[in-house]
């Protein structure tokens, strides 16, 4: 075997390797799905060559927070992620996972956000991962099992605490999911199916995580007035199970809490001295989730993203809809359920402070359903690189890349990914640091980002000069692989 003959050569670019180290000029070579050489490779050859002169060559981005569980099967080319340079998604967030489920049931909100058809649901976590292996997506997938999903299939009513028998049943399902390759357990105690779950229930259900040091990932009970209590609960669960915790999409919402990240972040930093804590964040002042009139969600501007009974309302302001219908916003939102909406509940300075916090990973939290999704689905990663790093100057490009590659791979235990090193999986993105930008906004949320020139997944060119090649070379990443 000729060590100077590769499958692919990316020539003349500037490498940002995902470790936060300063950039350096180098060629990058790929062979058999792995990075085969980095350096001055002028004497080397390859079947294919990408000219990267004047461009950044970085590890493929890892989306630390997604709801792509079903999309990786039903929209397997994943254009909304590939076009941003994302090569790996972490699915199963906020307590919601595609497995295990049953076919003989209606899924309550927010489970229905995943848009899972009743015909082919997966009754075991293993069956879900096997389906992904049989029909790979264009991106790699690491998946968690969701506590709300487990409650929904285990309990006749989720409107109460779980009984010891139900807890034991959920515990067995967590064990089974981990055995199959789930990387952790997520909860969403903010959401109706899990509001009644006690801290003790979560600790009990999460017991199987301890032996494997798998992750506990949570959309916390409260991200507004009680956010400090919610952080305390999250840290306690991590300590009692002796596992790393991830605070999902950290934010402080509602006007009266603006500025509170000045309190939450020092608290998180202090707790980090005693236990492993990570957090993710999306770079927008609006969030998006199910349509719900409670929890102060309607106190801000609300745009309807998707409504099952009123699809014609997608993209419109709730205010306008309510006025047109001659009802108040609460009544209008009831009529629009089930569906999802965009809520402008955050302050720009909190978003910037949380994003800039050195342990914060970038995660889109995009919901890949409907015609009017939150623009984070198509824009998150270029927005951090272009708007926040280059234009606002929030942090150097090396830090921005690290927050979406090396840091995320380390936190989630994704071996052989997240940095450009010989021997690692060849997940690579080539982009133009001068022009990269998110083009999706609230009015046109599905506009692909600009400046991403090439995306390579396990050695396969998947995106090149604005065109998806159709390659579907993603792998299932399990806890042990
Ligand atoms: Zn969430
Ligand atoms: Cu989420």
CSV table of C-alpha atoms and ligand atoms in Angstrom, one decimal:
chain,number,residue,atom,x,y,z
A,1,UNK,CA,0.0,0.0,0.0
A,2,UNK,CA,1.4,3.4,-1.0
A,3,UNK,CA,1.2,5.7,1.9
A,4,UNK,CA,1.2,8.7,-0.4
A,5,UNK,CA,-1.8,7.6,-2.4
A,6,UNK,CA,-5.1,8.7,-0.9
A,7,UNK,CA,-8.8,8.6,-1.7
A,8,UNK,CA,-9.1,12.4,-1.3
A,9,UNK,CA,-6.8,15.3,-0.9
A,10,UNK,CA,-7.9,18.7,0.4
A,11,UNK,CA,-5.1,21.0,-0.8
A,12,UNK,CA,-3.8,24.3,0.3
A,13,UNK,CA,-6.2,25.1,3.1
A,14,UNK,CA,-5.8,26.5,6.6
A,15,UNK,CA,-6.5,23.9,9.2
A,16,UNK,CA,-8.5,24.7,12.4
A,17,UNK,CA,-8.3,21.3,14.0
A,18,UNK,CA,-11.1,21.5,16.6
A,19,UNK,CA,-8.8,21.5,19.7
A,20,UNK,CA,-8.8,25.3,20.0
A,21,UNK,CA,-5.2,25.3,18.8
A,22,UNK,CA,-4.2,28.2,16.5
A,23,UNK,CA,-4.8,27.6,12.8
A,24,UNK,CA,-2.0,26.4,10.5
A,25,UNK,CA,-1.6,25.8,6.8
A,26,UNK,CA,-1.7,22.2,5.7
A,27,UNK,CA,-3.1,19.7,3.2
A,28,UNK,CA,-5.4,17.0,4.6
A,29,UNK,CA,-5.7,13.5,3.1
A,30,UNK,CA,-8.4,10.9,3.5
A,31,UNK,CA,-8.2,7.2,2.9
A,32,UNK,CA,-10.8,4.4,3.8
A,33,UNK,CA,-13.0,6.9,5.6
A,34,UNK,CA,-10.2,8.1,7.9
A,35,UNK,CA,-7.8,11.0,7.9
A,36,UNK,CA,-4.6,9.5,6.5
A,37,UNK,CA,-2.2,12.4,6.5
A,38,UNK,CA,-2.0,16.1,7.5
A,39,UNK,CA,0.9,18.4,6.5
A,40,UNK,CA,2.7,19.4,3.3
A,41,UNK,CA,1.5,16.6,1.1
A,42,UNK,CA,2.9,18.0,-2.2
A,43,UNK,CA,4.3,14.7,-3.3
A,44,UNK,CA,1.1,12.8,-2.6
A,45,UNK,CA,-1.7,11.8,-4.9
A,46,UNK,CA,-5.4,11.0,-4.7
A,47,UNK,CA,-8.4,10.0,-6.8
A,48,UNK,CA,-10.1,13.2,-5.9
A,49,UNK,CA,-8.7,16.7,-5.0
A,50,UNK,CA,-10.5,19.6,-3.4
A,51,UNK,CA,-8.8,23.0,-3.7
A,52,UNK,CA,-9.0,24.7,-0.4
A,53,UNK,CA,-6.8,27.7,-1.0
A,54,UNK,CA,-7.9,30.6,1.1
A,55,UNK,CA,-10.4,28.4,3.0
A,56,UNK,CA,-10.7,26.9,6.4
A,57,UNK,CA,-10.5,23.1,6.8
A,58,UNK,CA,-12.1,22.0,10.1
A,59,UNK,CA,-13.7,18.9,11.6
A,60,UNK,CA,-17.3,18.3,10.6
A,61,UNK,CA,-19.6,20.1,13.0
A,62,UNK,CA,-21.4,18.1,15.7
A,63,UNK,CA,-24.9,19.3,16.5
A,64,UNK,CA,-25.1,18.7,20.2
A,65,UNK,CA,-28.8,19.2,20.5
A,66,UNK,CA,-31.2,17.9,17.9
A,67,UNK,CA,-34.7,16.5,17.4
A,68,UNK,CA,-33.6,14.6,14.2
A,69,UNK,CA,-34.6,11.1,15.5
A,70,UNK,CA,-37.1,10.6,12.8
A,71,UNK,CA,-35.7,13.0,10.2
A,72,UNK,CA,-32.5,10.9,9.8
A,73,UNK,CA,-34.8,8.1,8.5
A,74,UNK,CA,-37.5,10.1,6.7
A,75,UNK,CA,-35.3,12.9,5.4
A,76,UNK,CA,-32.1,10.9,5.2
A,77,UNK,CA,-30.1,13.3,3.1
A,78,UNK,CA,-30.5,15.9,5.9
A,79,UNK,CA,-30.0,19.0,3.7
A,80,UNK,CA,-30.7,21.4,6.6
A,81,UNK,CA,-27.7,20.0,8.5
A,82,UNK,CA,-25.3,19.0,5.8
A,83,UNK,CA,-25.6,22.5,4.2
A,84,UNK,CA,-24.4,24.0,7.5
A,85,UNK,CA,-21.3,21.7,7.7
A,86,UNK,CA,-22.9,19.4,10.3
A,87,UNK,CA,-21.7,15.8,10.0
A,88,UNK,CA,-23.0,14.4,13.3
A,89,UNK,CA,-26.2,14.9,15.2
A,90,UNK,CA,-27.0,14.0,18.8
A,91,UNK,CA,-30.7,13.0,18.8
A,92,UNK,CA,-33.1,12.1,21.5
A,93,UNK,CA,-33.1,15.4,23.4
A,94,UNK,CA,-35.6,17.0,25.8
A,95,UNK,CA,-37.0,13.7,27.0
A,96,UNK,CA,-38.2,12.8,23.5
A,97,UNK,CA,-36.8,9.8,21.6
A,98,UNK,CA,-38.0,7.8,18.6
A,99,UNK,CA,-37.7,4.6,20.5
A,100,UNK,CA,-39.0,2.6,22.2
A,101,UNK,CA,-42.6,3.3,21.2
A,102,UNK,CA,-45.7,1.4,20.3
A,103,UNK,CA,-47.8,1.7,17.2
A,104,UNK,CA,-51.1,1.4,18.9
A,105,UNK,CA,-51.1,4.8,20.5
A,106,UNK,CA,-51.5,8.5,19.8
A,107,UNK,CA,-48.4,10.5,20.8
A,108,UNK,CA,-49.0,13.5,23.0
A,109,UNK,CA,-47.2,16.8,22.6
A,110,UNK,CA,-44.3,17.2,22.6
A,111,UNK,CA,-43.6,13.7,21.3
A,112,UNK,CA,-45.6,14.4,18.2
A,113,UNK,CA,-43.0,17.1,17.3
A,114,UNK,CA,-40.8,14.3,16.0
A,115,UNK,CA,-43.5,13.5,13.4
A,116,UNK,CA,-43.2,9.7,13.7
A,117,UNK,CA,-45.6,7.8,11.5
A,118,UNK,CA,-47.7,5.2,13.4
A,119,UNK,CA,-46.9,2.5,10.8
A,120,UNK,CA,-43.2,2.0,11.4
A,121,UNK,CA,-42.4,2.8,15.0
A,122,UNK,CA,-39.7,1.1,16.8
A,123,UNK,CA,-40.6,-1.0,19.8
A,124,UNK,CA,-36.9,-1.3,20.9
A,125,UNK,CA,-34.0,1.1,20.9
A,126,UNK,CA,-32.0,-1.6,19.1
A,127,UNK,CA,-34.5,-1.8,16.3
A,128,UNK,CA,-34.2,2.0,15.8
A,129,UNK,CA,-30.4,1.9,15.6
A,130,UNK,CA,-30.5,-1.2,13.3
A,131,UNK,CA,-32.9,0.7,10.9
A,132,UNK,CA,-30.4,3.5,10.8
A,133,UNK,CA,-27.6,1.2,10.1
A,134,UNK,CA,-29.6,-0.5,7.3
A,135,UNK,CA,-30.6,2.8,5.7
A,136,UNK,CA,-27.9,5.3,6.7
A,137,UNK,CA,-28.5,9.0,6.7
A,138,UNK,CA,-26.0,11.6,5.4
A,139,UNK,CA,-24.9,12.4,8.9
A,140,UNK,CA,-23.7,10.3,11.8
A,141,UNK,CA,-26.1,9.8,14.6
A,142,UNK,CA,-25.6,9.4,18.4
A,143,UNK,CA,-28.9,8.9,20.1
A,144,UNK,CA,-30.3,9.1,23.6
A,145,UNK,CA,-33.4,7.5,25.1
A,146,UNK,CA,-36.0,10.0,26.3
A,147,UNK,CA,-37.7,9.8,29.7
A,148,UNK,CA,-41.0,11.3,28.4
A,149,UNK,CA,-41.1,8.6,25.7
A,150,UNK,CA,-40.6,6.0,28.4
A,151,UNK,CA,-43.3,7.5,30.6
A,152,UNK,CA,-45.8,7.6,27.7
A,153,UNK,CA,-45.3,3.9,26.9
A,154,UNK,CA,-45.1,2.7,30.5
A,155,UNK,CA,-47.9,4.6,32.3
A,156,UNK,CA,-51.6,4.7,31.6
A,157,UNK,CA,-51.6,8.3,32.6
A,158,UNK,CA,-48.6,10.6,32.8
A,159,UNK,CA,-50.4,13.1,34.9
A,160,UNK,CA,-49.0,11.7,38.1
A,161,UNK,CA,-45.9,10.4,39.7
A,162,UNK,CA,-44.7,7.0,38.5
A,163,UNK,CA,-45.3,4.0,40.8
A,164,UNK,CA,-42.4,1.7,41.8
A,165,UNK,CA,-43.5,-0.8,39.2
A,166,UNK,CA,-43.5,1.7,36.5
A,167,UNK,CA,-40.2,3.1,37.6
A,168,UNK,CA,-38.8,-0.5,37.4
A,169,UNK,CA,-40.2,-0.9,33.9
A,170,UNK,CA,-38.6,2.4,32.7
A,171,UNK,CA,-35.4,1.4,34.3
A,172,UNK,CA,-35.3,-1.8,32.4
A,173,UNK,CA,-36.0,0.1,29.2
A,174,UNK,CA,-33.1,2.5,29.9
A,175,UNK,CA,-30.8,-0.5,30.5
A,176,UNK,CA,-32.0,-2.0,27.2
A,177,UNK,CA,-31.3,1.2,25.3
A,178,UNK,CA,-27.9,1.6,26.8
A,179,UNK,CA,-27.1,-2.0,25.9
A,180,UNK,CA,-28.2,-1.3,22.3
A,181,UNK,CA,-25.9,1.8,22.1
A,182,UNK,CA,-27.8,4.8,23.5
A,183,UNK,CA,-25.3,7.4,24.8
A,184,UNK,CA,-27.5,8.6,27.6
A,185,UNK,CA,-30.9,9.5,29.0
A,186,UNK,CA,-32.7,12.8,28.4
A,187,UNK,CA,-35.5,14.4,30.3
A,188,UNK,CA,-37.9,17.2,29.7
A,189,UNK,CA,-39.6,18.0,33.0
A,190,UNK,CA,-40.7,21.3,31.5
A,191,UNK,CA,-43.2,19.3,29.3
A,192,UNK,CA,-46.6,17.9,30.3
A,193,UNK,CA,-45.7,14.2,30.0
A,194,UNK,CA,-42.9,14.6,32.6
A,195,UNK,CA,-44.0,17.6,34.8
A,196,UNK,CA,-45.2,15.2,37.5
A,197,UNK,CA,-41.9,13.2,37.6
A,198,UNK,CA,-40.1,13.7,40.8
A,199,UNK,CA,-36.4,14.1,41.2
A,200,UNK,CA,-36.4,10.7,42.9
A,201,UNK,CA,-38.1,9.1,39.9
A,202,UNK,CA,-35.5,10.4,37.6
A,203,UNK,CA,-32.7,9.2,39.8
A,204,UNK,CA,-34.2,5.8,40.0
A,205,UNK,CA,-35.0,5.5,36.2
A,206,UNK,CA,-31.4,6.8,35.5
A,207,UNK,CA,-29.7,4.1,37.6
A,208,UNK,CA,-28.4,2.1,34.7
A,209,UNK,CA,-26.5,5.2,33.5
A,210,UNK,CA,-24.0,5.0,36.5
A,211,UNK,CA,-22.2,1.8,35.6
A,212,UNK,CA,-21.5,3.1,32.1
A,213,UNK,CA,-20.9,6.7,33.0
A,214,UNK,CA,-23.6,7.5,30.3
A,215,UNK,CA,-24.9,11.1,30.2
A,216,UNK,CA,-27.9,12.7,31.8
A,217,UNK,CA,-29.2,15.4,29.5
A,218,UNK,CA,-32.0,17.7,30.5
A,219,UNK,CA,-34.5,20.3,29.3
A,220,UNK,CA,-34.9,21.5,32.8
A,221,UNK,CA,-38.1,21.9,34.8
A,222,UNK,CA,-37.8,25.7,34.6
A,223,UNK,CA,-35.7,28.2,32.6
A,224,UNK,CA,-37.4,31.3,33.9
A,225,UNK,CA,-38.1,32.4,37.5
A,226,UNK,CA,-37.0,29.0,39.1
A,227,UNK,CA,-34.0,28.4,36.9
A,228,UNK,CA,-31.6,28.3,39.9
A,229,UNK,CA,-33.7,25.5,41.5
A,230,UNK,CA,-33.8,23.6,38.3
A,231,UNK,CA,-30.0,23.8,38.0
A,232,UNK,CA,-29.7,22.6,41.5
A,233,UNK,CA,-32.0,19.6,40.7
A,234,UNK,CA,-30.0,18.8,37.6
A,235,UNK,CA,-26.7,18.8,39.5
A,236,UNK,CA,-28.1,16.7,42.3
A,237,UNK,CA,-29.2,14.0,39.8
A,238,UNK,CA,-25.7,14.0,38.3
A,239,UNK,CA,-24.1,13.7,41.7
A,240,UNK,CA,-26.3,11.0,43.0
A,241,UNK,CA,-25.8,9.0,39.8
A,242,UNK,CA,-22.2,10.0,39.6
A,243,UNK,CA,-22.4,10.8,35.9
A,244,UNK,CA,-21.9,13.9,33.7
A,245,UNK,CA,-24.9,16.1,33.1
A,246,UNK,CA,-25.8,18.3,30.2
A,247,UNK,CA,-27.9,21.4,30.7
A,248,UNK,CA,-29.8,21.6,27.4
A,249,UNK,CA,-30.2,24.9,25.5
A,250,UNK,CA,-29.3,27.0,28.6
A,251,UNK,CA,-31.3,30.2,28.7
A,252,UNK,CA,-33.0,32.5,31.1
A,253,UNK,CA,-36.4,33.5,29.7
A,254,UNK,CA,-39.1,36.1,30.3
A,255,UNK,CA,-38.3,39.8,30.7
A,256,UNK,CA,-38.1,39.7,34.5
A,257,UNK,CA,-35.2,37.2,34.2
A,258,UNK,CA,-33.2,39.1,31.6
A,259,UNK,CA,-29.6,39.4,32.9
A,260,UNK,CA,-29.8,36.3,35.1
A,261,UNK,CA,-27.1,34.5,33.2
A,262,UNK,CA,-24.8,36.6,35.3
A,263,UNK,CA,-26.0,34.5,38.2
A,264,UNK,CA,-26.5,31.1,36.5
A,265,UNK,CA,-23.1,30.9,34.8
A,266,UNK,CA,-21.1,31.5,38.0
A,267,UNK,CA,-23.3,29.0,39.8
A,268,UNK,CA,-22.6,26.4,37.0
A,269,UNK,CA,-18.9,27.2,37.0
A,270,UNK,CA,-18.8,26.7,40.8
A,271,UNK,CA,-20.6,23.3,40.5
A,272,UNK,CA,-18.2,22.3,37.8
A,273,UNK,CA,-15.4,22.1,40.4
A,274,UNK,CA,-17.2,19.2,42.0
A,275,UNK,CA,-18.8,17.3,39.1
A,276,UNK,CA,-18.9,17.1,35.3
A,277,UNK,CA,-21.4,19.6,33.8
A,278,UNK,CA,-21.8,20.6,30.2
A,279,UNK,CA,-24.2,23.0,28.5
A,280,UNK,CA,-25.4,23.7,25.0
A,281,UNK,CA,-26.9,26.8,23.5
A,282,UNK,CA,-28.4,28.0,20.2
A,283,UNK,CA,-27.5,31.5,18.9
A,284,UNK,CA,-30.9,33.2,18.8
A,285,UNK,CA,-33.1,35.2,21.2
A,286,UNK,CA,-36.2,33.2,20.2
A,287,UNK,CA,-36.9,29.6,21.2
A,288,UNK,CA,-39.2,27.1,19.6
A,289,UNK,CA,-41.4,24.4,21.0
A,290,UNK,CA,-44.9,23.1,21.2
A,291,UNK,CA,-47.8,25.6,21.2
A,292,UNK,CA,-48.7,26.1,24.8
A,293,UNK,CA,-50.5,29.0,26.5
A,294,UNK,CA,-49.1,28.4,30.0
A,295,UNK,CA,-45.8,29.1,31.6
A,296,UNK,CA,-45.7,32.7,30.4
A,297,UNK,CA,-45.0,31.5,26.9
A,298,UNK,CA,-47.4,34.0,25.4
A,299,UNK,CA,-46.0,37.1,27.1
A,300,UNK,CA,-43.7,37.7,24.1
A,301,UNK,CA,-44.0,37.8,20.3
A,302,UNK,CA,-45.1,34.4,19.1
A,303,UNK,CA,-44.9,33.1,15.5
A,304,UNK,CA,-46.7,29.9,14.7
A,305,UNK,CA,-44.3,27.5,13.1
A,306,UNK,CA,-46.7,24.6,12.5
A,307,UNK,CA,-50.3,23.8,13.4
A,308,UNK,CA,-52.1,20.6,12.6
A,309,UNK,CA,-55.6,22.0,12.6
A,310,UNK,CA,-54.6,25.2,10.9
A,311,UNK,CA,-51.6,24.7,8.6
A,312,UNK,CA,-52.5,28.0,6.9
A,313,UNK,CA,-51.4,29.8,10.0
A,314,UNK,CA,-47.8,28.7,9.8
A,315,UNK,CA,-45.4,31.7,9.6
A,316,UNK,CA,-48.0,34.1,11.1
A,317,UNK,CA,-47.9,36.1,14.3
A,318,UNK,CA,-50.2,34.7,17.0
A,319,UNK,CA,-51.3,38.3,17.7
A,320,UNK,CA,-52.6,38.7,14.2
A,321,UNK,CA,-54.3,35.3,14.2
A,322,UNK,CA,-56.1,36.1,17.5
A,323,UNK,CA,-57.2,39.5,16.3
A,324,UNK,CA,-58.6,38.0,13.0
A,325,UNK,CA,-60.5,35.4,14.9
A,326,UNK,CA,-61.7,37.9,17.5
A,327,UNK,CA,-60.4,35.9,20.4
A,328,UNK,CA,-57.5,36.3,22.9
A,329,UNK,CA,-54.1,34.7,22.4
A,330,UNK,CA,-54.8,31.9,24.9
A,331,UNK,CA,-57.9,30.9,23.0
A,332,UNK,CA,-56.2,31.2,19.7
A,333,UNK,CA,-53.3,29.0,20.9
A,334,UNK,CA,-55.7,26.3,22.1
A,335,UNK,CA,-57.4,26.2,18.7
A,336,UNK,CA,-54.0,26.0,17.0
A,337,UNK,CA,-52.8,23.0,19.0
A,338,UNK,CA,-51.2,20.6,18.4
A,339,UNK,CA,-48.3,22.4,16.7
A,340,UNK,CA,-45.2,24.3,17.3
A,341,UNK,CA,-44.4,28.0,17.7
A,342,UNK,CA,-41.4,30.4,17.9
A,343,UNK,CA,-41.2,32.5,21.1
A,344,UNK,CA,-39.1,35.6,21.5
A,345,UNK,CA,-38.4,35.1,25.2
A,346,UNK,CA,-34.7,35.9,25.6
A,347,UNK,CA,-32.3,38.8,25.9
A,348,UNK,CA,-29.5,39.2,23.4
A,349,UNK,CA,-26.9,39.9,26.2
A,350,UNK,CA,-27.8,36.6,27.9
A,351,UNK,CA,-27.5,34.7,24.7
A,352,UNK,CA,-24.1,36.2,24.0
A,353,UNK,CA,-22.9,35.6,27.6
A,354,UNK,CA,-24.0,31.9,27.6
A,355,UNK,CA,-22.7,31.3,24.1
A,356,UNK,CA,-19.3,32.8,25.1
A,357,UNK,CA,-19.0,30.8,28.3
A,358,UNK,CA,-16.0,28.6,27.7
A,359,UNK,CA,-17.8,25.3,28.3
A,360,UNK,CA,-20.8,26.0,26.1
A,361,UNK,CA,-21.3,23.7,23.1
A,362,UNK,CA,-23.3,24.8,20.0
A,363,UNK,CA,-26.5,22.9,19.5
A,364,UNK,CA,-29.3,23.9,17.1
A,365,UNK,CA,-32.4,22.5,18.8
A,366,UNK,CA,-33.9,22.6,15.3
A,367,UNK,CA,-37.3,21.0,14.7
A,368,UNK,CA,-37.2,19.5,11.2
A,369,UNK,CA,-41.0,19.6,10.7
A,370,UNK,CA,-43.2,21.9,8.7
A,371,UNK,CA,-42.8,24.8,6.3
A,372,UNK,CA,-41.9,27.5,8.8
A,373,UNK,CA,-39.4,26.1,11.3
A,374,UNK,CA,-37.3,28.3,13.5
A,375,UNK,CA,-34.3,29.5,11.4
A,376,UNK,CA,-31.9,27.7,13.8
A,377,UNK,CA,-32.7,24.5,11.9
A,378,UNK,CA,-30.8,25.8,8.8
A,379,UNK,CA,-28.6,28.5,10.3
A,380,UNK,CA,-27.2,27.8,13.7
A,381,UNK,CA,-23.6,26.8,12.9
A,382,UNK,CA,-22.8,29.4,10.2
A,383,UNK,CA,-24.5,32.0,12.5
A,384,UNK,CA,-22.0,31.3,15.2
A,385,UNK,CA,-19.0,31.3,12.8
A,386,UNK,CA,-20.1,34.3,10.8
A,387,UNK,CA,-22.3,36.6,12.9
A,388,UNK,CA,-21.1,35.9,16.4
A,389,UNK,CA,-17.4,35.0,15.9
A,390,UNK,CA,-16.4,37.2,12.8
A,391,UNK,CA,-18.9,40.1,12.9
A,392,UNK,CA,-19.6,40.5,16.6
A,393,UNK,CA,-16.2,39.3,17.7
A,394,UNK,CA,-17.6,37.2,20.6
A,395,UNK,CA,-14.7,34.7,20.4
A,396,UNK,CA,-12.0,33.7,17.9
A,397,UNK,CA,-12.8,31.3,15.1
A,398,UNK,CA,-10.7,28.6,16.7
A,399,UNK,CA,-13.0,28.8,19.8
A,400,UNK,CA,-16.1,28.8,17.7
A,401,UNK,CA,-15.0,25.7,15.8
A,402,UNK,CA,-14.0,24.0,19.1
A,403,UNK,CA,-17.5,24.7,20.6
A,404,UNK,CA,-19.0,22.7,17.7
A,405,UNK,CA,-16.4,19.9,17.4
A,406,UNK,CA,-13.8,19.0,19.9
A,407,UNK,CA,-15.6,20.1,23.0
A,408,UNK,CA,-18.8,18.3,21.9
A,409,UNK,CA,-17.0,15.1,21.0
A,410,UNK,CA,-15.3,15.1,24.4
A,411,UNK,CA,-18.5,15.8,26.4
A,412,UNK,CA,-20.5,13.1,24.6
A,413,UNK,CA,-17.7,10.6,24.4
A,414,UNK,CA,-17.7,10.5,20.6
A,415,UNK,CA,-14.4,8.6,20.0
A,416,UNK,CA,-12.3,9.5,16.9
A,417,UNK,CA,-14.4,12.5,16.0
A,418,UNK,CA,-14.3,16.2,16.6
A,419,UNK,CA,-10.7,16.9,15.7
A,420,UNK,CA,-8.6,16.7,12.6
A,421,UNK,CA,-6.0,14.1,13.5
A,422,UNK,CA,-4.5,11.3,11.5
A,423,UNK,CA,-6.5,8.1,12.2
A,424,UNK,CA,-9.7,10.0,13.1
A,425,UNK,CA,-12.9,9.5,11.1
A,426,UNK,CA,-12.8,11.7,8.1
A,427,UNK,CA,-15.7,14.1,9.0
A,428,UNK,CA,-14.5,17.4,7.5
A,429,UNK,CA,-15.9,20.8,6.5
A,430,UNK,CA,-14.3,23.3,4.2
A,431,UNK,CA,-15.6,26.9,4.5
A,432,UNK,CA,-14.8,30.4,3.7
A,433,UNK,CA,-14.3,32.4,6.9
A,434,UNK,CA,-14.8,35.7,5.1
A,435,UNK,CA,-18.2,34.9,3.7
A,436,UNK,CA,-19.8,32.3,5.9
A,437,UNK,CA,-23.2,33.4,7.1
A,438,UNK,CA,-26.6,32.1,8.0
A,439,UNK,CA,-29.2,33.1,5.4
A,440,UNK,CA,-32.2,31.6,7.1
A,441,UNK,CA,-34.3,34.1,9.1
A,442,UNK,CA,-37.8,34.2,10.6
A,443,UNK,CA,-39.3,35.3,7.3
A,444,UNK,CA,-37.4,32.8,5.1
A,445,UNK,CA,-36.4,30.1,7.6
A,446,UNK,CA,-35.3,27.5,5.0
A,447,UNK,CA,-32.6,29.4,3.2
A,448,UNK,CA,-29.4,27.4,3.1
A,449,UNK,CA,-26.4,29.1,4.7
A,450,UNK,CA,-23.6,30.6,2.6
A,451,UNK,CA,-19.9,29.9,2.6
A,452,UNK,CA,-19.9,26.1,3.3
A,453,UNK,CA,-17.9,24.7,0.3
A,454,UNK,CA,-17.4,21.1,1.0
A,455,UNK,CA,-18.7,18.6,3.6
A,456,UNK,CA,-17.2,15.2,3.9
A,457,UNK,CA,-18.7,12.4,6.1
A,458,UNK,CA,-16.6,9.4,6.8
A,459,UNK,CA,-14.6,10.1,3.8
A,460,UNK,CA,-17.5,10.7,1.4
A,461,UNK,CA,-18.0,14.0,-0.3
A,462,UNK,CA,-21.6,14.8,0.7
A,463,UNK,CA,-21.8,18.6,-0.1
A,464,UNK,CA,-19.8,20.4,-2.7
A,465,UNK,CA,-20.2,24.0,-3.9
A,466,UNK,CA,-23.8,24.3,-2.9
A,467,UNK,CA,-24.9,20.8,-4.1
A,468,UNK,CA,-25.8,17.7,-2.1
A,469,UNK,CA,-24.1,14.8,-3.7
A,470,UNK,CA,-26.7,12.3,-2.4
A,471,UNK,CA,-24.1,10.5,-0.4
A,472,UNK,CA,-25.5,8.8,2.7
A,473,UNK,CA,-22.4,7.6,4.5
A,474,UNK,CA,-23.4,8.4,8.1
A,475,UNK,CA,-22.7,5.9,10.9
A,476,UNK,CA,-24.5,5.1,14.1
A,477,UNK,CA,-22.3,6.2,17.0
A,478,UNK,CA,-22.8,4.1,20.1
A,479,UNK,CA,-21.4,4.5,23.6
A,480,UNK,CA,-18.7,1.9,23.0
A,481,UNK,CA,-17.8,2.4,19.3
B,1,LIG,ZN1,-35.8,21.4,24.9
B,2,LIG,CU1,-34.7,20.3,22.4
